[in-house]
Short mmCIF file of C-alpha atoms in Angstrom, two decimals:
data_model
loop_
_atom_site.label_atom_id
_atom_site.label_comp_id
_atom_site.label_asym_id
_atom_site.label_seq_id
_atom_site.Cartn_x
_atom_site.Cartn_y
_atom_site.Cartn_z
CA MET A 123 0.00 0.00 0.00
CA ARG A 124 2.77 2.44 0.95
CA LYS A 125 4.57 1.67 -2.31
CA TRP A 126 1.51 2.47 -4.41
CA LEU A 127 0.71 5.60 -2.41
CA THR A 128 4.27 6.82 -2.87
CA ARG A 129 4.13 6.12 -6.59
CA SER A 130 0.80 7.91 -7.03
CA ILE A 131 1.97 10.97 -5.06
CA PHE A 132 5.18 11.13 -7.08
CA ALA A 133 3.26 10.74 -10.38
CA TYR A 134 0.84 13.49 -9.32
CA PHE A 135 3.76 15.78 -8.42
CA ILE A 136 5.45 15.20 -11.80
CA TYR A 137 2.12 15.80 -13.55
CA GLY A 138 1.74 19.12 -11.68
CA LEU A 139 5.24 20.20 -12.75
CA LEU A 140 4.47 19.36 -16.39
CA VAL A 141 1.21 21.33 -16.26
CA TYR A 142 3.05 24.30 -14.70
CA TRP A 143 5.74 24.16 -17.39
CA TYR A 144 3.16 23.96 -20.17
CA LEU A 145 1.05 26.89 -18.96
CA PHE A 146 3.65 29.24 -17.48
CA VAL A 147 6.68 28.56 -19.69
CA PHE A 148 5.89 26.78 -22.93
CA SER A 149 2.50 28.14 -24.07
CA ASP A 150 2.29 31.16 -26.33
CA THR A 151 -1.03 32.97 -25.88
CA GLY A 152 -0.15 35.98 -27.98
CA ILE A 153 -2.20 37.06 -30.97
CA PRO A 154 -0.97 35.55 -34.28
CA ALA A 155 0.70 38.13 -36.52
CA PRO A 156 -2.11 38.29 -39.14
CA TYR A 157 -4.60 39.39 -36.46
CA ILE A 158 -2.53 42.03 -34.67
CA GLY A 159 -4.44 45.32 -34.77
CA THR A 160 -7.77 43.67 -35.60
CA GLN A 161 -10.78 43.84 -33.30
CA ALA A 162 -9.69 40.47 -31.89
CA ASP A 163 -6.42 41.97 -30.62
CA PRO A 164 -6.78 42.69 -26.87
CA GLU A 165 -4.71 45.86 -27.34
CA THR A 166 -7.63 47.35 -29.27
CA PHE A 167 -10.20 46.91 -26.48
CA MET A 168 -8.28 46.21 -23.23
CA THR A 169 -6.01 48.44 -21.21
CA GLY A 170 -2.49 47.24 -20.46
CA ARG A 171 -3.54 46.37 -16.92
CA GLU A 172 -6.58 44.42 -18.13
CA GLN A 173 -4.37 42.42 -20.49
CA LEU A 174 -1.92 41.62 -17.69
CA LEU A 175 -4.70 40.61 -15.27
CA SER A 176 -6.39 38.53 -17.96
CA GLN A 177 -3.17 36.62 -18.65
CA GLU A 178 -2.43 36.06 -14.95
CA TYR A 179 -5.95 35.08 -13.92
CA SER A 180 -6.65 32.77 -16.86
CA THR A 181 -3.31 30.98 -16.49
CA ILE A 182 -3.80 30.43 -12.75
CA ARG A 183 -7.38 29.19 -13.25
CA ASN A 184 -6.30 26.83 -16.03
CA PHE A 185 -3.50 25.48 -13.83
CA LEU A 186 -5.94 24.88 -10.97
CA TYR A 187 -8.34 23.10 -13.29
CA LEU A 188 -5.73 20.75 -14.72
CA VAL A 189 -4.25 19.85 -11.33
CA THR A 190 -7.58 19.47 -9.49
CA VAL A 191 -9.23 17.15 -12.02
CA PRO A 192 -6.91 14.22 -11.16
CA PHE A 193 -6.90 15.27 -7.48
CA GLU A 194 -10.38 13.79 -7.00
CA TRP A 195 -9.23 10.61 -8.74
CA PHE A 196 -6.31 10.49 -6.31
CA LEU A 197 -8.67 10.87 -3.33
CA LEU A 198 -10.85 8.02 -4.59
CA PHE A 199 -7.75 5.87 -5.04
CA VAL A 200 -6.65 6.67 -1.46
CA PHE A 201 -10.14 5.84 -0.18
CA LEU A 202 -9.81 2.40 -1.77
CA ILE A 203 -6.19 1.50 -1.15
CA THR A 204 -6.16 2.50 2.55
CA GLY A 205 -9.14 0.27 3.29
CA LEU A 206 -11.41 3.23 4.14
CA SER A 207 -13.88 2.05 1.52
CA ARG A 208 -14.14 -1.40 3.07
CA LYS A 209 -14.41 0.02 6.59
CA THR A 210 -17.15 2.41 5.44
CA GLN A 211 -19.01 -0.49 3.86
CA GLU A 212 -18.89 -2.33 7.19
CA TRP A 213 -20.25 0.74 9.02
CA SER A 214 -23.08 1.15 6.51
CA GLN A 215 -24.03 -2.53 6.72
CA ALA A 216 -24.20 -2.25 10.50
CA THR A 217 -26.70 0.63 10.32
CA SER A 218 -29.48 -1.22 8.50
CA ARG A 219 -30.43 -4.50 6.91
CA PHE A 220 -31.90 -2.66 3.90
CA SER A 221 -29.48 -2.39 1.01
CA PHE A 222 -30.78 1.00 -0.18
CA LEU A 223 -30.13 2.52 3.27
CA GLN A 224 -26.69 0.92 3.35
CA SER A 225 -25.92 2.52 -0.02
CA ALA A 226 -27.14 5.94 1.19
CA VAL A 227 -25.05 5.77 4.36
CA TYR A 228 -21.97 4.56 2.50
CA PHE A 229 -22.16 7.34 -0.06
CA PHE A 230 -22.72 9.98 2.63
CA TRP A 231 -19.37 9.13 4.23
CA LEU A 232 -17.63 8.90 0.86
CA SER A 233 -19.06 12.31 -0.14
CA LEU A 234 -17.99 13.82 3.17
CA PHE A 235 -14.46 12.46 2.73
CA ILE A 236 -14.11 13.86 -0.81
CA SER A 237 -15.76 17.21 -0.01
CA PHE A 238 -13.74 17.80 3.16
CA LEU A 239 -10.38 17.14 1.48
CA SER A 240 -11.39 19.10 -1.64
CA LEU A 241 -12.53 22.14 0.36
CA PRO A 242 -9.04 23.74 0.65
CA VAL A 243 -8.59 23.46 -3.13
CA ASN A 244 -12.02 25.01 -3.74
CA LEU A 245 -11.18 27.73 -1.23
CA ILE A 246 -8.01 28.57 -3.17
CA GLY A 247 -10.11 29.00 -6.32
CA TYR A 248 -12.54 31.25 -4.43
CA LYS A 249 -9.72 33.39 -3.03
CA ILE A 250 -8.14 33.80 -6.47
CA SER A 251 -11.47 34.86 -7.99
CA THR A 252 -12.05 37.43 -5.26
CA THR A 253 -8.47 38.74 -5.56
CA TYR A 254 -9.03 39.42 -9.28
CA HIS A 255 -12.53 40.84 -8.59
CA ILE A 256 -14.34 38.19 -10.60
CA THR A 257 -16.15 36.80 -7.57
CA THR A 258 -18.04 39.34 -5.45
CA GLN A 259 -19.66 36.78 -3.16
CA SER A 260 -19.01 36.96 0.58
CA PHE A 261 -17.37 33.98 2.23
CA PRO A 262 -20.53 32.99 4.22
CA ALA A 263 -22.59 33.09 1.01
CA TRP A 264 -19.94 31.04 -0.79
CA MET A 265 -19.96 28.45 1.99
CA LYS A 266 -23.76 28.32 1.78
CA ASP A 267 -23.47 27.44 -1.93
CA GLN A 268 -20.88 24.78 -1.08
CA LEU A 269 -23.34 23.20 1.37
CA ILE A 270 -26.14 23.33 -1.19
CA ASP A 271 -23.79 21.71 -3.73
CA PHE A 272 -22.97 18.97 -1.25
CA TRP A 273 -26.60 18.06 -0.53
CA VAL A 274 -27.84 18.38 -4.12
CA ASN A 275 -24.98 16.21 -5.40
CA TYR A 276 -25.43 13.79 -2.53
CA LEU A 277 -29.15 13.27 -3.19
CA LEU A 278 -28.64 12.83 -6.93
CA MET A 279 -25.63 10.52 -6.60
CA ALA A 280 -27.17 8.54 -3.73
CA THR A 281 -30.14 7.82 -5.99
CA ILE A 282 -27.75 6.70 -8.72
CA ILE A 283 -25.67 4.47 -6.45
CA ILE A 284 -28.77 2.78 -5.02
CA VAL A 285 -30.08 1.98 -8.49
CA VAL A 286 -26.72 1.06 -10.06
CA PHE A 287 -25.72 -1.36 -7.32
CA TRP A 288 -29.16 -2.93 -7.23
CA LEU A 289 -28.73 -3.55 -10.98
CA ILE A 290 -25.20 -4.93 -10.53
CA ARG A 291 -26.41 -7.36 -7.88
CA ARG A 292 -29.37 -8.50 -9.99
CA PHE A 293 -27.81 -8.39 -13.47
CA GLU A 294 -24.04 -8.53 -13.08
CA LYS A 295 -23.31 -9.04 -16.79
CA LYS A 296 -25.89 -6.62 -18.26
CA TRP A 297 -26.23 -3.99 -15.51
CA TRP A 298 -24.56 -1.35 -17.69
CA LEU A 299 -27.23 -1.72 -20.39
CA TYR A 300 -30.15 -1.50 -17.93
CA ALA A 301 -28.49 1.45 -16.20
CA TRP A 302 -28.24 3.20 -19.56
CA PHE A 303 -31.93 2.60 -20.30
CA LEU A 304 -32.86 4.10 -16.91
CA SER A 305 -30.53 7.07 -17.46
CA ILE A 306 -32.64 8.27 -20.39
CA PRO A 307 -35.80 9.22 -18.42
CA PHE A 308 -33.64 10.27 -15.45
CA SER A 309 -31.65 12.74 -17.59
CA MET A 310 -34.81 14.13 -19.17
CA PHE A 311 -36.40 14.51 -15.74
CA LEU A 312 -33.38 16.42 -14.40
CA MET A 313 -33.37 18.78 -17.38
CA PHE A 314 -37.09 19.37 -16.91
CA VAL A 315 -36.95 20.14 -13.17
CA GLN A 316 -33.59 21.95 -13.04
CA PRO A 317 -34.97 25.44 -13.88
CA VAL A 318 -37.78 25.25 -11.32
CA LEU A 319 -36.31 23.16 -8.49
CA ILE A 320 -32.49 23.19 -8.55
CA ASP A 321 -31.45 26.58 -9.99
CA PRO A 322 -33.62 28.62 -7.55
CA LEU A 323 -31.70 27.04 -4.65
CA TYR A 324 -28.71 29.17 -5.68
CA ASN A 325 -30.22 32.37 -7.09
CA ASP A 326 -33.40 34.40 -7.38
CA PHE A 327 -35.03 34.34 -10.82
CA THR A 328 -37.51 37.05 -11.79
CA PRO A 329 -39.15 38.20 -15.04
CA LEU A 330 -37.03 40.76 -16.85
CA LYS A 331 -37.73 44.17 -15.30
CA ASN A 332 -36.80 46.14 -18.41
CA LYS A 333 -40.07 45.64 -20.30
CA GLU A 334 -38.89 47.61 -23.31
CA LEU A 335 -35.93 45.26 -23.70
CA GLU A 336 -38.15 42.25 -23.04
CA THR A 337 -40.44 43.38 -25.87
CA LYS A 338 -37.47 43.57 -28.24
CA ILE A 339 -36.29 40.10 -27.17
CA LEU A 340 -39.78 38.60 -27.57
CA GLU A 341 -40.08 40.20 -31.02
CA LEU A 342 -36.80 38.51 -31.90
CA ALA A 343 -38.17 35.23 -30.56
CA ASP A 344 -41.33 35.62 -32.63
CA LYS A 345 -39.18 36.25 -35.70
CA ALA A 346 -37.46 32.92 -35.00
CA ASP A 347 -40.82 31.15 -34.39
CA ILE A 348 -39.98 30.54 -30.74
CA PRO A 349 -43.05 30.38 -28.43
CA ALA A 350 -41.50 32.46 -25.65
CA GLU A 351 -43.61 34.48 -23.21
CA HIS A 352 -41.02 35.65 -20.68
CA VAL A 353 -37.34 36.39 -20.34
CA TYR A 354 -35.83 35.90 -16.89
CA GLU A 355 -33.07 37.74 -15.12
CA VAL A 356 -31.02 36.37 -12.24
CA ASN A 357 -29.21 38.36 -9.54
CA MET A 358 -25.70 37.12 -10.26
CA SER A 359 -24.10 40.48 -9.36
CA GLU A 360 -24.22 39.27 -5.74
CA LYS A 361 -21.72 36.59 -6.73
CA THR A 362 -19.70 37.65 -9.76
CA ASN A 363 -18.71 40.41 -12.17
CA ALA A 364 -18.66 37.98 -15.12
CA LEU A 365 -21.35 38.09 -17.82
CA ASN A 366 -23.57 35.30 -19.09
CA ALA A 367 -26.90 34.35 -20.64
CA TYR A 368 -28.24 30.89 -21.36
CA VAL A 369 -31.16 28.65 -22.22
CA THR A 370 -32.00 25.91 -19.75
CA GLY A 371 -34.63 23.23 -19.37
CA ILE A 372 -36.78 21.47 -21.96
CA GLY A 373 -40.41 21.60 -23.01
CA SER A 374 -42.70 23.89 -21.02
CA ASN A 375 -39.97 24.42 -18.40
CA SER A 376 -37.41 25.89 -20.82
CA ARG A 377 -36.18 29.36 -19.92
CA ILE A 378 -34.14 32.13 -21.47
CA VAL A 379 -32.07 33.64 -18.67
CA LEU A 380 -29.96 36.81 -18.50
CA TRP A 381 -27.55 37.56 -15.69
CA ASP A 382 -28.09 41.03 -14.26
CA THR A 383 -24.38 41.69 -14.78
CA THR A 384 -25.01 41.29 -18.51
CA LEU A 385 -27.94 43.72 -18.31
CA ASN A 386 -25.82 46.24 -16.43
CA ARG A 387 -22.78 46.10 -18.70
CA LEU A 388 -24.08 45.54 -22.25
CA ASN A 389 -26.30 47.82 -24.31
CA ASP A 390 -29.56 46.67 -25.88
CA ASP A 391 -28.04 45.82 -29.28
CA GLU A 392 -25.34 43.69 -27.66
CA ILE A 393 -27.93 41.91 -25.50
CA LEU A 394 -30.12 41.25 -28.54
CA PHE A 395 -27.18 39.56 -30.27
CA ILE A 396 -26.57 37.42 -27.18
CA MET A 397 -30.28 36.52 -27.04
CA ALA A 398 -30.35 35.67 -30.75
CA HIS A 399 -27.40 33.36 -30.11
CA GLU A 400 -29.30 31.59 -27.31
CA MET A 401 -32.42 31.35 -29.46
CA ALA A 402 -30.34 29.66 -32.15
CA HIS A 403 -29.77 26.73 -29.81
CA TYR A 404 -33.55 26.29 -29.60
CA VAL A 405 -34.15 26.76 -33.35
CA LYS A 406 -31.34 24.37 -34.31
CA LYS A 407 -32.37 21.89 -31.58
CA HIS A 408 -28.89 21.85 -30.09
CA ILE A 409 -30.28 20.85 -26.68
CA TYR A 410 -31.73 17.64 -28.11
CA VAL A 411 -28.61 16.95 -30.16
CA GLY A 412 -26.62 17.37 -26.95
CA ILE A 413 -28.90 14.94 -25.10
CA ALA A 414 -28.57 12.38 -27.90
CA GLY A 415 -24.78 12.76 -27.92
CA TYR A 416 -24.61 12.43 -24.15
CA LEU A 417 -26.74 9.28 -24.21
CA LEU A 418 -24.60 7.74 -26.95
CA LEU A 419 -21.38 8.48 -25.06
CA SER A 420 -22.87 7.22 -21.80
CA LEU A 421 -23.84 3.90 -23.42
CA PHE A 422 -20.26 3.23 -24.49
CA GLY A 423 -18.96 4.74 -21.25
CA LEU A 424 -20.98 2.43 -19.01
CA PHE A 425 -19.94 -0.58 -21.10
CA PHE A 426 -16.24 0.36 -20.81
CA ILE A 427 -16.64 0.96 -17.07
CA HIS A 428 -18.11 -2.53 -16.75
CA LEU A 429 -15.13 -4.05 -18.58
CA LEU A 430 -12.57 -1.93 -16.73
CA MET A 431 -14.09 -2.68 -13.31
CA LYS A 432 -13.90 -6.41 -14.01
CA PHE A 433 -10.27 -6.07 -15.13
CA CYS A 434 -9.23 -3.91 -12.17
CA ILE A 435 -10.90 -6.16 -9.62
CA ASN A 436 -9.38 -9.31 -11.14
CA ARG A 437 -5.93 -7.72 -11.46
CA PHE A 438 -5.75 -5.36 -8.46
CA GLY A 439 -8.61 -6.53 -6.22
CA SER A 440 -6.38 -7.32 -3.23
CA LEU A 441 -4.61 -3.97 -3.50
CA LEU A 442 -7.90 -2.03 -3.76
CA LYS A 443 -9.58 -4.15 -1.06
CA ILE A 444 -12.39 -5.14 -3.47
CA HIS A 445 -13.61 -8.72 -3.64
CA SER A 446 -16.50 -8.30 -6.06
CA MET A 447 -18.17 -5.74 -8.31
CA LYS A 448 -21.35 -6.26 -6.27
CA GLU A 449 -19.81 -4.74 -3.16
CA LEU A 450 -20.40 -1.12 -2.15
CA THR A 451 -16.67 -0.81 -1.64
CA ALA A 452 -16.31 -0.95 -5.44
CA PHE A 453 -18.22 2.32 -5.92
CA PRO A 454 -15.14 4.61 -5.63
CA LEU A 455 -13.64 2.55 -8.46
CA PHE A 456 -16.81 3.20 -10.48
CA LEU A 457 -16.48 6.96 -9.83
CA LEU A 458 -12.76 6.91 -10.58
CA LEU A 459 -13.25 5.23 -13.96
CA LEU A 460 -16.23 7.47 -14.73
CA GLY A 461 -14.14 10.58 -14.04
CA ILE A 462 -11.25 9.41 -16.20
CA LEU A 463 -13.48 8.43 -19.14
CA THR A 464 -15.43 11.69 -18.90
CA PHE A 465 -12.22 13.71 -18.99
CA ALA A 466 -10.92 11.62 -21.89
CA SER A 467 -14.14 12.28 -23.85
CA ASN A 468 -13.93 16.07 -23.35
CA PRO A 469 -12.04 16.72 -26.62
CA LEU A 470 -14.82 15.03 -28.61
CA SER A 471 -17.76 16.57 -26.74
CA ASN A 472 -16.12 20.01 -26.70
CA THR A 473 -15.48 19.85 -30.45
CA VAL A 474 -19.17 19.19 -31.08
CA ALA A 475 -20.14 21.96 -28.65
CA ARG A 476 -17.80 24.47 -30.32
CA TYR A 477 -19.34 23.63 -33.71
CA GLN A 478 -22.81 24.28 -32.29
CA GLU A 479 -21.71 27.55 -30.70
CA LYS A 480 -20.23 28.81 -33.97
CA SER A 481 -23.45 27.82 -35.72
CA ALA A 482 -25.40 29.81 -33.09
CA ASP A 483 -23.11 32.82 -33.57
CA MET A 484 -23.69 32.80 -37.33
CA TYR A 485 -27.45 32.43 -36.87
CA ALA A 486 -27.44 35.37 -34.44
CA ILE A 487 -25.49 37.65 -36.78
CA GLU A 488 -27.79 36.77 -39.69
CA MET A 489 -30.80 37.59 -37.53
CA THR A 490 -29.52 40.85 -36.01
CA ASN A 491 -27.18 41.96 -38.82
CA ASN A 492 -25.24 44.07 -36.31
CA HIS A 493 -21.59 43.11 -36.51
CA GLU A 494 -20.42 46.00 -34.35
CA ALA A 495 -22.70 44.98 -31.46
CA ALA A 496 -21.75 41.31 -31.84
CA ILE A 497 -18.02 41.98 -31.72
CA SER A 498 -18.27 44.49 -28.85
CA SER A 499 -20.34 42.00 -26.82
CA PHE A 500 -17.54 39.43 -27.12
CA GLN A 501 -14.97 42.06 -26.19
CA GLU A 502 -16.97 42.94 -23.08
CA LEU A 503 -17.32 39.27 -22.16
CA SER A 504 -13.53 38.92 -22.32
CA LYS A 505 -12.94 42.03 -20.20
CA ALA A 506 -15.54 41.18 -17.56
CA GLY A 507 -14.34 37.60 -17.10
CA LEU A 508 -10.63 38.33 -17.63
CA SER A 509 -10.67 35.63 -20.31
CA GLN A 510 -7.76 34.87 -22.59
CA VAL A 511 -8.55 35.78 -26.18
CA ASN A 512 -6.20 33.06 -27.48
CA PRO A 513 -5.81 30.30 -24.84
CA PRO A 514 -3.26 27.46 -25.02
CA THR A 515 -4.17 24.60 -27.35
CA LEU A 516 -4.66 21.96 -24.62
CA ILE A 517 -6.89 24.32 -22.66
CA LYS A 518 -9.05 24.86 -25.72
CA ILE A 519 -9.25 21.12 -26.35
CA PHE A 520 -10.13 20.06 -22.80
CA ARG A 521 -11.96 23.11 -21.41
CA TYR A 522 -13.56 25.19 -24.14
CA THR A 523 -17.14 24.39 -25.11
CA HIS A 524 -17.15 27.64 -27.12
CA PRO A 525 -14.77 28.84 -29.83
CA THR A 526 -12.05 31.09 -28.46
CA MET A 527 -12.73 34.83 -28.49
CA LEU A 528 -10.05 35.18 -31.17
CA GLU A 529 -11.94 32.77 -33.42
CA ARG A 530 -15.37 34.28 -32.70
CA ILE A 531 -14.35 37.86 -33.37
CA ILE A 532 -12.34 36.97 -36.48
CA TYR A 533 -15.16 35.08 -38.18
CA LEU A 534 -17.61 37.87 -37.32
CA GLU A 535 -15.20 40.40 -38.81
CA GLU A 536 -14.83 38.27 -41.97
CA HIS A 537 -18.60 37.85 -42.19
CA GLY A 538 -19.03 41.61 -41.94
CA LYS A 539 -16.46 42.26 -44.67
CA GLY A 540 -18.21 39.70 -46.88
CA ASN A 541 -21.52 41.54 -46.46
CA VAL A 542 -19.89 44.87 -47.34
CA GLU A 543 -18.35 43.41 -50.49
CA LYS A 544 -21.73 42.07 -51.57
#
């Protein structure tokens, strides 16, 4: 056990050094020569201080992301290899003779272990965001959100673990297929209830107060044949200075939401472009394409997890203190493999998402025909969030669900020039 712990700590340390070298030494985030002086060049819309802060903040946040993703995997590995998982299984079995209660108790202690050891890392991220004036949230309010996160994630994951391990015990060879079938209605249910049950736990949502702007947005929605009756605003200025707008939910529970920071910082034309972009996702059915893609990936993912769990238990069962896939003590291995496969699939899912986002941008510019407002909205988004205009390649591949600001502004500029030439 000590040998494997030492190896994993050493590997994690080397990985951290490589990430630091890549982000702080190797990566070139400057603007390519052909685009210097264009509207995509930060020097044309950011002050020197804003450029410096953007580079510092983005690099630090990217470093934290890349080093914290495997940190949770490391904690799950420690939970297994030290025997904590087996001891927790024994405690949970002693509390009740009902397997679903045993699963709930087991996962509570596992969640508490992961959350407690991850809290210092999350706190570092919070402190960095407040230092760079991205986060405006007080520490008590931030802790409140952390507690809400814990209980929401616990209830959702406890439900999953109860069902998954019931399936494994009943259908050891085909559990992954039955779990996938059940994930379809479960995913749809979550998307349906999220806007009305989960999101309000964190923020207050109200109909847009600016009725003149709401009228313009609803006219835009009518132009796109979208049956929208309300636009919502959310009081995010209590938590952040960043800007955002999004569409959430499905069916009758779908909502178009604007952060109040966006309302405060962008003018009406810029907001209309952002809204047209969000409406494009509805018109082009990107939400349903995303659901279909997620379900397809999850089918293969669950199958691979099944194969990998069998291999790991057969090969390393004594080291991980796992005797059978049917045991609760195998659940950290399930989460570990799920995390690794999810991270490995990010390049594919992000590529599809970036294609959809570009498609939404082009739909929005065709609808509004206001290139100046479109470009200035992206410039303001970069300034407010201290975002890198041209991030490192690996960051784009693994983190970016949207095209980079460099790409978005350049293709809007080219589209505008094309219209002028016509």
